[in-house]
PDB file of C-alpha atoms in Angstrom:
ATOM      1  CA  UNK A   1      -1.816   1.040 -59.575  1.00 88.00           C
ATOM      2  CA  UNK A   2       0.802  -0.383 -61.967  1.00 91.00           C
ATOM      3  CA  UNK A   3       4.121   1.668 -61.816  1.00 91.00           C
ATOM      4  CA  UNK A   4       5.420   1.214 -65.737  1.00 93.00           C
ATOM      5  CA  UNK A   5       8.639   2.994 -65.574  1.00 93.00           C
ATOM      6  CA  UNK A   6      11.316   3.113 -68.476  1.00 94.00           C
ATOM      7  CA  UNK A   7      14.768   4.420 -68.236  1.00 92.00           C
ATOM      8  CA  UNK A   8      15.524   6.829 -70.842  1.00 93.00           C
ATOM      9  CA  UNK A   9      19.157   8.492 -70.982  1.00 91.00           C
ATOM     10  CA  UNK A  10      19.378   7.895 -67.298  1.00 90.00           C
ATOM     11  CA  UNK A  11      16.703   9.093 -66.036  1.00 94.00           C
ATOM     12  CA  UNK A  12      13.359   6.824 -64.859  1.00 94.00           C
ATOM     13  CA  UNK A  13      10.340   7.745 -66.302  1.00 96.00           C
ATOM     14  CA  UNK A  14       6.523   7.064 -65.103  1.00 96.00           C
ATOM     15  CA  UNK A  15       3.786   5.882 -67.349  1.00 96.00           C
ATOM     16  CA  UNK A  16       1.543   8.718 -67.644  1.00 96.00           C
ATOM     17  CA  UNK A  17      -1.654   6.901 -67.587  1.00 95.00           C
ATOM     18  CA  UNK A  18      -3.327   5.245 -64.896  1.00 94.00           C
ATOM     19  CA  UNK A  19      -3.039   1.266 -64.990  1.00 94.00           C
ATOM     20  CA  UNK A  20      -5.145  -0.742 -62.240  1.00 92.00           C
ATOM     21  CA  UNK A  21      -3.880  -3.294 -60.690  1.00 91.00           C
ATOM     22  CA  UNK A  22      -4.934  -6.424 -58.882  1.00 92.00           C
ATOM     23  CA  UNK A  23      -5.485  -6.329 -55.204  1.00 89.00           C
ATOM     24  CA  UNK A  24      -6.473  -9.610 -54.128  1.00 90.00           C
ATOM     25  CA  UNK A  25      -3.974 -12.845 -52.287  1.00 90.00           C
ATOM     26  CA  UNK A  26      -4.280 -14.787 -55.475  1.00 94.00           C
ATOM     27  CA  UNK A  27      -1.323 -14.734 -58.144  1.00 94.00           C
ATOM     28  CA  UNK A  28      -1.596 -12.647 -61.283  1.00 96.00           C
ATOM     29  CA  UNK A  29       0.520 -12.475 -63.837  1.00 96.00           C
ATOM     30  CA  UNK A  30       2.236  -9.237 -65.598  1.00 96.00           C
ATOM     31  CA  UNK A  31       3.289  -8.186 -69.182  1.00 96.00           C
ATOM     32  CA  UNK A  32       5.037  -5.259 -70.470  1.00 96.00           C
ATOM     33  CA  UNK A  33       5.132  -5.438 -74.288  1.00 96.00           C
ATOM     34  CA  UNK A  34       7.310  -2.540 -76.121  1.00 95.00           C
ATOM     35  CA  UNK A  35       7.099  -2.963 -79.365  1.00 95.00           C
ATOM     36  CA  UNK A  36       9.268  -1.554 -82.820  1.00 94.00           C
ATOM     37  CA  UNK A  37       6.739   1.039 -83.834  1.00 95.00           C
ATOM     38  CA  UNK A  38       7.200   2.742 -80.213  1.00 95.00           C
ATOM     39  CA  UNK A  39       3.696   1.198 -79.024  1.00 97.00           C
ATOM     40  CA  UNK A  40       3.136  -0.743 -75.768  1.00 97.00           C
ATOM     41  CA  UNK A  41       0.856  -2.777 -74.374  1.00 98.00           C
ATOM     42  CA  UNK A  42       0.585  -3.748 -70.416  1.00 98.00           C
ATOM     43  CA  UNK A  43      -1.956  -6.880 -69.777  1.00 97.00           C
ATOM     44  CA  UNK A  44      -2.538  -8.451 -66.478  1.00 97.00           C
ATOM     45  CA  UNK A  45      -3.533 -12.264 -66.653  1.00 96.00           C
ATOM     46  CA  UNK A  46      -3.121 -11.632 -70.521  1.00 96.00           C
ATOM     47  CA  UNK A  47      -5.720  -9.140 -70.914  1.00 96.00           C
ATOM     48  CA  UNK A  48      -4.930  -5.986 -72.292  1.00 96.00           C
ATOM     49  CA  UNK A  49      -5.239  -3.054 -69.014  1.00 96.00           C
ATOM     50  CA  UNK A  50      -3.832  -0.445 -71.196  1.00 96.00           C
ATOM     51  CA  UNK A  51      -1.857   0.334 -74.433  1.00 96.00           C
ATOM     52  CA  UNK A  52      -0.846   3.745 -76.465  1.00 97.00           C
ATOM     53  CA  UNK A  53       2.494   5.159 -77.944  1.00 96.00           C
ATOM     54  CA  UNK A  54       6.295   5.627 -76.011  1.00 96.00           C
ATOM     55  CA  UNK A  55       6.040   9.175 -77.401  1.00 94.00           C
ATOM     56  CA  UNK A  56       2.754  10.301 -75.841  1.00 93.00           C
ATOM     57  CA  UNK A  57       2.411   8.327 -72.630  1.00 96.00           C
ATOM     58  CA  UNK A  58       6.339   8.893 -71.145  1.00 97.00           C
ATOM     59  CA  UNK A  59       8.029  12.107 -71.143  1.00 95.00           C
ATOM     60  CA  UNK A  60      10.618  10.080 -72.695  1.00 96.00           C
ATOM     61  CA  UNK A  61      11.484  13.119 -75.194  1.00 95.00           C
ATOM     62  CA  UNK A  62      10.620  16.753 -75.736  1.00 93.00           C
ATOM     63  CA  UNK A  63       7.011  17.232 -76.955  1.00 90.00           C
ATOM     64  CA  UNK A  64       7.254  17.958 -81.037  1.00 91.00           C
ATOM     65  CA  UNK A  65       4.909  20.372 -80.841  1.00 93.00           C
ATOM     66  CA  UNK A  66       4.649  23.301 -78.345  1.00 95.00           C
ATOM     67  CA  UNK A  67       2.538  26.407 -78.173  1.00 96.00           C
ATOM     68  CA  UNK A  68       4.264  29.599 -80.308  1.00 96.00           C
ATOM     69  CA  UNK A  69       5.531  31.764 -77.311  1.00 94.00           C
ATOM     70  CA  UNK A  70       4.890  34.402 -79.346  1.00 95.00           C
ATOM     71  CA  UNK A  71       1.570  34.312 -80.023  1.00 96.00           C
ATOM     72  CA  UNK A  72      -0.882  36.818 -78.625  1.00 95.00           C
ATOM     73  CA  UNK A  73      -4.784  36.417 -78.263  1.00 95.00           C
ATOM     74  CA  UNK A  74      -6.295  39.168 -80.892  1.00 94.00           C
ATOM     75  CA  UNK A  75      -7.471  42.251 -79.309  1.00 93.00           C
ATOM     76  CA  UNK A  76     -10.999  41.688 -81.229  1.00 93.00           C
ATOM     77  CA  UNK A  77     -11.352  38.528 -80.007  1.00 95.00           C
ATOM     78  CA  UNK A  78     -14.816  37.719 -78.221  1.00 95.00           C
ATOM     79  CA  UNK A  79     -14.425  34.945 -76.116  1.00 93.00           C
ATOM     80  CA  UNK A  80     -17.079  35.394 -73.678  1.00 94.00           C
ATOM     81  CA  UNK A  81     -19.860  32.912 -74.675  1.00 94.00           C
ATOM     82  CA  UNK A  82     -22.764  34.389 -72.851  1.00 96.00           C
ATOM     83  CA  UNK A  83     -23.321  38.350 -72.500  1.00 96.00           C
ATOM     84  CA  UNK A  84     -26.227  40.278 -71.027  1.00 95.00           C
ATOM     85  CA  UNK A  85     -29.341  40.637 -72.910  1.00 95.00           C
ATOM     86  CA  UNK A  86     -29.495  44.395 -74.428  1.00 93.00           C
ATOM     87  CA  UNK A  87     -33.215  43.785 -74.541  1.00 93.00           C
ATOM     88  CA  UNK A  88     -33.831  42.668 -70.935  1.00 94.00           C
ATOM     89  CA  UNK A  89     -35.455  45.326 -68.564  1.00 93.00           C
ATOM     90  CA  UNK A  90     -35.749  45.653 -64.969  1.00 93.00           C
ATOM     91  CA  UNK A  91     -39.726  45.408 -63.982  1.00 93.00           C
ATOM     92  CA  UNK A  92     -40.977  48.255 -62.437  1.00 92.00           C
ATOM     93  CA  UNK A  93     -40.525  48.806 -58.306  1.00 92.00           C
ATOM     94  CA  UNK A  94     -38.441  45.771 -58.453  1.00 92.00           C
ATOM     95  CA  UNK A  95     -35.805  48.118 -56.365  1.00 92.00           C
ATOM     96  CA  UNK A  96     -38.290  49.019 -54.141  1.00 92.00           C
ATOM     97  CA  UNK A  97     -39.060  45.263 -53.261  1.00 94.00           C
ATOM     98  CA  UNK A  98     -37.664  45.049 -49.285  1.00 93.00           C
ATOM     99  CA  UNK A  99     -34.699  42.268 -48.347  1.00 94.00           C
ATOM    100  CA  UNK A 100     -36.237  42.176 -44.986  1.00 94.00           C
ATOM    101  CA  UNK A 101     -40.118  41.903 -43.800  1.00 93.00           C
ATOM    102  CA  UNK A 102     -41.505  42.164 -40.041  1.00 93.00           C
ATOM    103  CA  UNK A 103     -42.538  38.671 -38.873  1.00 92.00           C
ATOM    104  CA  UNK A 104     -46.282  38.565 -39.655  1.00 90.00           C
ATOM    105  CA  UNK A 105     -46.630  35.929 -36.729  1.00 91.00           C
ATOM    106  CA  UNK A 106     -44.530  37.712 -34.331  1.00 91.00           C
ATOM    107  CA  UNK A 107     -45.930  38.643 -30.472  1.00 91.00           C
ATOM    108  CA  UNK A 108     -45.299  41.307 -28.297  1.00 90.00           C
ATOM    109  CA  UNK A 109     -44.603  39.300 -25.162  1.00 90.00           C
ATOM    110  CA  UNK A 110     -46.640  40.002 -22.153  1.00 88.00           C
ATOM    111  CA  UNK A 111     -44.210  41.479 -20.078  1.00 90.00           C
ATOM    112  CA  UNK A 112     -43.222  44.126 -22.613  1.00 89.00           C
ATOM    113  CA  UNK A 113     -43.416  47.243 -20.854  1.00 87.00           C
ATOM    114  CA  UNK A 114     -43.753  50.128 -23.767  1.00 85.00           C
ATOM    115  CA  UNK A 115     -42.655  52.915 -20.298  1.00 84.00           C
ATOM    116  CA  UNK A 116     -39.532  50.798 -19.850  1.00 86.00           C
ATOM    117  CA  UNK A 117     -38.772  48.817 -22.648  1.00 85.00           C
ATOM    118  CA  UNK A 118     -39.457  51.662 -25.556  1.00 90.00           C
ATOM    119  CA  UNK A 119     -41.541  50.720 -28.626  1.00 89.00           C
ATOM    120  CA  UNK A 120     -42.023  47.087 -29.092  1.00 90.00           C
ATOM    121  CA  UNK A 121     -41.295  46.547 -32.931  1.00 90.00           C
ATOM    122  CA  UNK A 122     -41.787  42.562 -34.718  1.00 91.00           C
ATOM    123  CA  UNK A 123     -38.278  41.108 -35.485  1.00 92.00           C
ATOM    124  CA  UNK A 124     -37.168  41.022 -39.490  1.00 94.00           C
ATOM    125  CA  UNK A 125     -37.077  37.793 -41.313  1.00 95.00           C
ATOM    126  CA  UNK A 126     -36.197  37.528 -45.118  1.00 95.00           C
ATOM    127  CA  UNK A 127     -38.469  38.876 -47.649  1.00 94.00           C
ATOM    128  CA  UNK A 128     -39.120  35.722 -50.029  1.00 93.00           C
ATOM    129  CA  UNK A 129     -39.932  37.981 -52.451  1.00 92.00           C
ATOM    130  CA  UNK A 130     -36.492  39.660 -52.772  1.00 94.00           C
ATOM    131  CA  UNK A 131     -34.457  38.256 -55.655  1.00 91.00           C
ATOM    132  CA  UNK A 132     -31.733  40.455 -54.643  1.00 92.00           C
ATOM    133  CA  UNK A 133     -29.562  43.173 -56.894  1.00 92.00           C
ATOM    134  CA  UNK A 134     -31.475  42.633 -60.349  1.00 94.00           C
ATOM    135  CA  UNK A 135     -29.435  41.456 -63.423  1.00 94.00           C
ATOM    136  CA  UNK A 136     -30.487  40.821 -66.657  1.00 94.00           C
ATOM    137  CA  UNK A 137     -30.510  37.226 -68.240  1.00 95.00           C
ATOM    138  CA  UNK A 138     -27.359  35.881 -70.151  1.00 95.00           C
ATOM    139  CA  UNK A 139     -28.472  34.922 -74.180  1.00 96.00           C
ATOM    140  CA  UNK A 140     -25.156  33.220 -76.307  1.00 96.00           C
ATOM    141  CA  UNK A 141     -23.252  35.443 -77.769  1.00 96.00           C
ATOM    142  CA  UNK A 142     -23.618  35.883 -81.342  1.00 94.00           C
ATOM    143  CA  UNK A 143     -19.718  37.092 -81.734  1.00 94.00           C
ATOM    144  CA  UNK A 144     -18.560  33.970 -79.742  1.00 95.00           C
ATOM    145  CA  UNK A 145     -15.243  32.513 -81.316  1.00 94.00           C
ATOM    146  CA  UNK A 146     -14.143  30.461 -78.346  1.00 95.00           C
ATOM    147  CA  UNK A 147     -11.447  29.755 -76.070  1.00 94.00           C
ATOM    148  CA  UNK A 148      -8.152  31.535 -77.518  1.00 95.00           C
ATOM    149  CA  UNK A 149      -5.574  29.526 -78.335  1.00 95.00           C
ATOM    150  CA  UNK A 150      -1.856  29.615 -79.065  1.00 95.00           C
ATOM    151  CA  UNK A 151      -1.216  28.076 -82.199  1.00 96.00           C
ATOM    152  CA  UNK A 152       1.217  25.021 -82.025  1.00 96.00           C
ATOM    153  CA  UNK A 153       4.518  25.176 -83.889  1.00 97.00           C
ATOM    154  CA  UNK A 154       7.716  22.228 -84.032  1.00 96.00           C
ATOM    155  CA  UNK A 155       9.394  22.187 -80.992  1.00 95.00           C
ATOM    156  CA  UNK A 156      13.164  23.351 -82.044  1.00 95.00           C
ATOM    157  CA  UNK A 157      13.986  20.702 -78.889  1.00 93.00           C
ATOM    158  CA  UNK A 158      12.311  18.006 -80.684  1.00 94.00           C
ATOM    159  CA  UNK A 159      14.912  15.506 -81.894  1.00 94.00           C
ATOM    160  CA  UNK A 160      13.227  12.012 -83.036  1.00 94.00           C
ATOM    161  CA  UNK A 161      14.512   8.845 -81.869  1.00 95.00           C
ATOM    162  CA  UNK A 162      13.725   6.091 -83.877  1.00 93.00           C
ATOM    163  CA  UNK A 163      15.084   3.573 -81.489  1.00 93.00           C
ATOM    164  CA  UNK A 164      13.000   4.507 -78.799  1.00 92.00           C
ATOM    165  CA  UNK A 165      12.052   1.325 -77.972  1.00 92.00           C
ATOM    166  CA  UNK A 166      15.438  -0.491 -77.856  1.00 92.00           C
ATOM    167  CA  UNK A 167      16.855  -1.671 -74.915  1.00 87.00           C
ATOM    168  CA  UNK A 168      20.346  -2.848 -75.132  1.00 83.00           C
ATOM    169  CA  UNK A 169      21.512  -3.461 -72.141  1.00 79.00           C
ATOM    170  CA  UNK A 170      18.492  -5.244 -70.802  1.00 80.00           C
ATOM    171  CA  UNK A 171      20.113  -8.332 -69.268  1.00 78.00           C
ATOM    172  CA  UNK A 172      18.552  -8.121 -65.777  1.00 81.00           C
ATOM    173  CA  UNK A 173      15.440  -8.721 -63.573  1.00 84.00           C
ATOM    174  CA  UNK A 174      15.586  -7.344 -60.202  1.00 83.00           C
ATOM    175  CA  UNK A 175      12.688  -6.582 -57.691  1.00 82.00           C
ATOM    176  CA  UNK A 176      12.506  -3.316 -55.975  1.00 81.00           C
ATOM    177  CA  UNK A 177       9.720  -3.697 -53.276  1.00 80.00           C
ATOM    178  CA  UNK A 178       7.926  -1.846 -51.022  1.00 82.00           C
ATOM    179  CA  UNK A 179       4.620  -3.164 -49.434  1.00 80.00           C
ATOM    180  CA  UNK A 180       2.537  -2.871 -46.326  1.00 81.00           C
ATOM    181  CA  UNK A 181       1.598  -6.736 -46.377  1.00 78.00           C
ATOM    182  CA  UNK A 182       4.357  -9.142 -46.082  1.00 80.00           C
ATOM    183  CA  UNK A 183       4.034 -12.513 -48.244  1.00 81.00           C
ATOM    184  CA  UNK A 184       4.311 -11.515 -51.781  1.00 84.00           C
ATOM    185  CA  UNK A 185       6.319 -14.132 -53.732  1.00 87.00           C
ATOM    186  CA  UNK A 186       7.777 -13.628 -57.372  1.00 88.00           C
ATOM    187  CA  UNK A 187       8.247 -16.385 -59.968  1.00 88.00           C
ATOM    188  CA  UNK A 188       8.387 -17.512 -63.783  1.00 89.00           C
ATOM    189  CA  UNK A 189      10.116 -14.248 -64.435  1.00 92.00           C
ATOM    190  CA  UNK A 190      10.631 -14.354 -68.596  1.00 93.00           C
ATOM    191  CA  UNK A 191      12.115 -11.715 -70.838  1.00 91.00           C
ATOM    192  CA  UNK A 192      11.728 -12.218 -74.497  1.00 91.00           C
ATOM    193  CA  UNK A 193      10.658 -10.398 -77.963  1.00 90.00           C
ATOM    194  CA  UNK A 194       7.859 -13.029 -78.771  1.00 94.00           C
ATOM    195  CA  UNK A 195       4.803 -11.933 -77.497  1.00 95.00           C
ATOM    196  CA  UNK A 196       2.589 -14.663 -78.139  1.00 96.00           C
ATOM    197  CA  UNK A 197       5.109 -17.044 -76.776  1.00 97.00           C
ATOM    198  CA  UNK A 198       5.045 -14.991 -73.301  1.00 96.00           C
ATOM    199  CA  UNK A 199       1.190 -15.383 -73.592  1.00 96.00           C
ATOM    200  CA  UNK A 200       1.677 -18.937 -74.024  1.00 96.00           C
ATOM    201  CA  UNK A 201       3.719 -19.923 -71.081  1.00 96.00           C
ATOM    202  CA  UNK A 202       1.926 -17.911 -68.944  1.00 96.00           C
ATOM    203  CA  UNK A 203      -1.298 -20.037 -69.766  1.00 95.00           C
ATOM    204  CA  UNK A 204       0.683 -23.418 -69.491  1.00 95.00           C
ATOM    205  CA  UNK A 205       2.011 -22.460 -65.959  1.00 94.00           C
ATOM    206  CA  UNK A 206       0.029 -19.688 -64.083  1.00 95.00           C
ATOM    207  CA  UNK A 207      -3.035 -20.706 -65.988  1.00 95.00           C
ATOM    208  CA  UNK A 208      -3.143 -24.390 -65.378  1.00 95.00           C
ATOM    209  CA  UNK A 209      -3.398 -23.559 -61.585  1.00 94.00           C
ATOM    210  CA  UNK A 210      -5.058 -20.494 -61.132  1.00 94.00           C
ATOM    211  CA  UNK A 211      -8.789 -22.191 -60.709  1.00 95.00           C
ATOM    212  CA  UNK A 212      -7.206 -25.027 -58.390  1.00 96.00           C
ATOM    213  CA  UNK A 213      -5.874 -21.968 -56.465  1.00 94.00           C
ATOM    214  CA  UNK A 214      -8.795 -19.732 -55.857  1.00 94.00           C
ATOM    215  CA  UNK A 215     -10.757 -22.823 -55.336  1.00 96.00           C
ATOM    216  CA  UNK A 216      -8.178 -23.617 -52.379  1.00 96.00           C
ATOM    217  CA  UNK A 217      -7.891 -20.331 -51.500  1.00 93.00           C
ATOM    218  CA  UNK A 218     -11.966 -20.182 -50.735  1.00 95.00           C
ATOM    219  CA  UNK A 219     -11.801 -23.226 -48.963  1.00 95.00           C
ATOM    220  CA  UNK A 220      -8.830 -21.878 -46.680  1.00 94.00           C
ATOM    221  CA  UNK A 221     -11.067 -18.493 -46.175  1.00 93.00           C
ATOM    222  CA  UNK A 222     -13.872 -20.352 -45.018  1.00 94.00           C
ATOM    223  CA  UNK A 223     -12.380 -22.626 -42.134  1.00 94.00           C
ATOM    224  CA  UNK A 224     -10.691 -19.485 -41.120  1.00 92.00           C
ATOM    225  CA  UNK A 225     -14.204 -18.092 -40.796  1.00 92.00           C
ATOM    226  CA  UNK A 226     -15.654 -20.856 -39.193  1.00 91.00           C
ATOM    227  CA  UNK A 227     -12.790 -20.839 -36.546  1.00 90.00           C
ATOM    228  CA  UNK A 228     -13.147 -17.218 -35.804  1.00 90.00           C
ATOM    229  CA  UNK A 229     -17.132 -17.585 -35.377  1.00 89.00           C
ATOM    230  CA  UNK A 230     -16.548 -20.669 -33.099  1.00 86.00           C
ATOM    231  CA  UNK A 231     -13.979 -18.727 -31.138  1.00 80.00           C
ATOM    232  CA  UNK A 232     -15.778 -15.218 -30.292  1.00 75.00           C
ATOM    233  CA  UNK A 233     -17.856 -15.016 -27.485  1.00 69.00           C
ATOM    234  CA  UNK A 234     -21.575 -14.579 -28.026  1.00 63.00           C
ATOM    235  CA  UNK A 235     -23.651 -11.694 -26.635  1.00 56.00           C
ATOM    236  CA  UNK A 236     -25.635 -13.894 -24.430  1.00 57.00           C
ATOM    237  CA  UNK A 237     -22.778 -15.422 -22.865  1.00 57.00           C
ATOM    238  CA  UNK A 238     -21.023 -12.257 -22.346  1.00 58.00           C
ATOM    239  CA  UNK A 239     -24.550 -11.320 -20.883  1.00 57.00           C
ATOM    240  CA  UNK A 240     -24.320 -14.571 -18.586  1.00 60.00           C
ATOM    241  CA  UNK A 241     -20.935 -13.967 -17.479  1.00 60.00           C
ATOM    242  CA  UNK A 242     -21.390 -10.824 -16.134  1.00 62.00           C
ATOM    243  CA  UNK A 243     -24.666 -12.442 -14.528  1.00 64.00           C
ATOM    244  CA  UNK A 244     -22.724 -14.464 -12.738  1.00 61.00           C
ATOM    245  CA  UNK A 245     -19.498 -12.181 -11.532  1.00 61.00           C
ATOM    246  CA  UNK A 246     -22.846  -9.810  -9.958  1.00 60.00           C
ATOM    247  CA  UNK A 247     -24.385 -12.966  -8.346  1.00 59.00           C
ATOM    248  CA  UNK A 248     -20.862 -13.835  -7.360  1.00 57.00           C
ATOM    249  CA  UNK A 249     -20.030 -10.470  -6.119  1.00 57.00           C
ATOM    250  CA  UNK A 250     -23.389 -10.195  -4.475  1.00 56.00           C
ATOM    251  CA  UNK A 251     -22.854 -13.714  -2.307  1.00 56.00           C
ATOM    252  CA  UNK A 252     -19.722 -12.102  -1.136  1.00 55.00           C
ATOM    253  CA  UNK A 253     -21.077  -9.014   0.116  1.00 55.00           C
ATOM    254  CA  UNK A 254     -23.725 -11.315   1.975  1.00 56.00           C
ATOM    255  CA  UNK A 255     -20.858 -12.926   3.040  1.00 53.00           C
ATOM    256  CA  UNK A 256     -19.272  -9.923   4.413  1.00 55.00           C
ATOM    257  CA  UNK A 257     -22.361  -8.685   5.936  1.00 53.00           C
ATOM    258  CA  UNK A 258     -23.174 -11.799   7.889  1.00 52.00           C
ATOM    259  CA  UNK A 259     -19.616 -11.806   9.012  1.00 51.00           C
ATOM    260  CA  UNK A 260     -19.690  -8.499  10.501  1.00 54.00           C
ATOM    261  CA  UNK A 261     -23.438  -9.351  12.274  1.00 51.00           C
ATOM    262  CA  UNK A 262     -22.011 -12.213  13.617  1.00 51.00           C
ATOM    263  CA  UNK A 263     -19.155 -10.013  14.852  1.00 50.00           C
ATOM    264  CA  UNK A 264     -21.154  -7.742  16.688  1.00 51.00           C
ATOM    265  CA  UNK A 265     -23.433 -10.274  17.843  1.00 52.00           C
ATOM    266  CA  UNK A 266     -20.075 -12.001  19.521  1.00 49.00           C
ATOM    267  CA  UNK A 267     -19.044  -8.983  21.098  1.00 50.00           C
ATOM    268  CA  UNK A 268     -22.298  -7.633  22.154  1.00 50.00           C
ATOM    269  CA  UNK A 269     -22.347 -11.016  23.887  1.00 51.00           C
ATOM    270  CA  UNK A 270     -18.861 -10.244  25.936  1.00 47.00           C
ATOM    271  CA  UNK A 271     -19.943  -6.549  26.913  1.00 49.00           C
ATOM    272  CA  UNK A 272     -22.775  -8.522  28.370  1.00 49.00           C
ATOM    273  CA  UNK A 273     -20.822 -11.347  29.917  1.00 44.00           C
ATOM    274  CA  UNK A 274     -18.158  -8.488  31.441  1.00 38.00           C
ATOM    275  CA  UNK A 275     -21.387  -6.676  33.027  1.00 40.00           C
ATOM    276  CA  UNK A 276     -22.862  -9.752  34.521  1.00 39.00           C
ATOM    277  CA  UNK A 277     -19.586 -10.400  36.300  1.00 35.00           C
ATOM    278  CA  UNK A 278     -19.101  -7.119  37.588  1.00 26.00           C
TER     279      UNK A 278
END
């Protein structure tokens, strides 16, 4: 989101509304318009994202109005907006209606022995007739005056300032940034009190470029694509290559195995020789 913060007597002070931002690689461009009759606008691209007063949307100054301390919610007032209906009655054996029934397709299993066991009984299950603890319906109340509240009075805090807007000793730009992303770039920086000349520039510069630059930018996003898809392996030749390590590995343990005959052959073939010369 955008952070609009303005520095009132010292002390920084967030917008109070939410502001989207952009969150794209492309460049966008940023306005903060404060205006003499203590409005604002913020536009992104020179579209309007959000607008309202310096008094309302910053804590800037004490509220003007606040709720009377003092007050207290009238004893006779109703401010429950449903109540039970007087005229609603329980049905008749409705508290005799069970929570719990025996399972109906319950079994006593076969080797249930009544001598050793005790009384087979049928497991409970829940009655689906049992609405539980009976109440009786809610109508609208007829002596419903709503939610209570405190009546608003001045706020003896509440001292105006007419030049809430003015900012004297605005004679800087500096950029105070945190990101996760490295690569963000800041230009064309312009402070001014013409708005429609701001709106202006920023279509002679940023907006003379920004369709050459997405159109680049998609281009550069789709070789990088194509590079990555040439670059990973496919399933079937991840499927071949492991193929051929277990053909590979195989050959060797013929390998080994033939060695080892031959081996044995050689020195069942000495044992032999020894023998025949004894």
């Amino acid at each position: 989101k955008v952070h609009a913060i303005l520095t009132y007597n010292g002390t920084n002070h967030l917008i109070k509304k939410e502001v989207p931002c952009e969150t794209d690689q492309l460049t966008h461009v940023y306005t903060f318009i404060l205006r003499p009759d203590a409005t604002y606008s913020i536009l992104i691209d020179n579209v309007g994202k959000q607008t309202g007063s310096l008094y309302s949307d910053w804590d800037l100054l004490p509220a003007k109005k606040i709720k009377d301390p003092s007050a207290k919610k009238p004893e006779d007032w109703d401010d429950k907006e449903y109540i039970p209906d007087p005229e609603d009655t329980k049905p008749a054996g409705y508290d005799d209606i069970p929570k719990e029934i025996p399972d109906a397709d319950a079994k006593k299993p076969e080797d249930w022995e009544d001598e050793e066991d005790g009384e087979w009984t049928a497991p409970t299950i829940p009655n689906p007739e049992y609405n539980g603890e009976w109440k009786p319906k809610k109508i609208k109340n007829p002596n419903y005056k709503g939610k209570w509240k405190a009546p608003m009075i001045d706020n003896p805090d509440f001292k105006d300032d007419p030049e809430l807007y003015v900012f004297p000793k605005l004679k800087y730009v500096g950029v105070e940034l945190w990101q996760v992303k490295s690569g963000s770039l800041f230009d064309n920086v312009l402070v001014c009190d013409d708005p429609e000349y701001a709106k202006q520039l920023a279509e002679e510069t940023w907006g003379k470029l920004k369709d050459a630059e997405k159109a680049a930018f998609d281009e550069a996003e789709k070789k990088r694509e194509e590079e990555e898809s040439k670059d990973a392996p496919t399933a079937d030749s991840d499927a071949e290559d492991e193929q051929e390590d277990d053909d590979h590995e195989g050959d060797e343990s013929d390998t080994d195995s033939k060695t080892e005959e031959t081996k044995e052959e050689t020195s069942s073939d000495k044992d032999d020789a020894a023998h025949d010369e004894l």
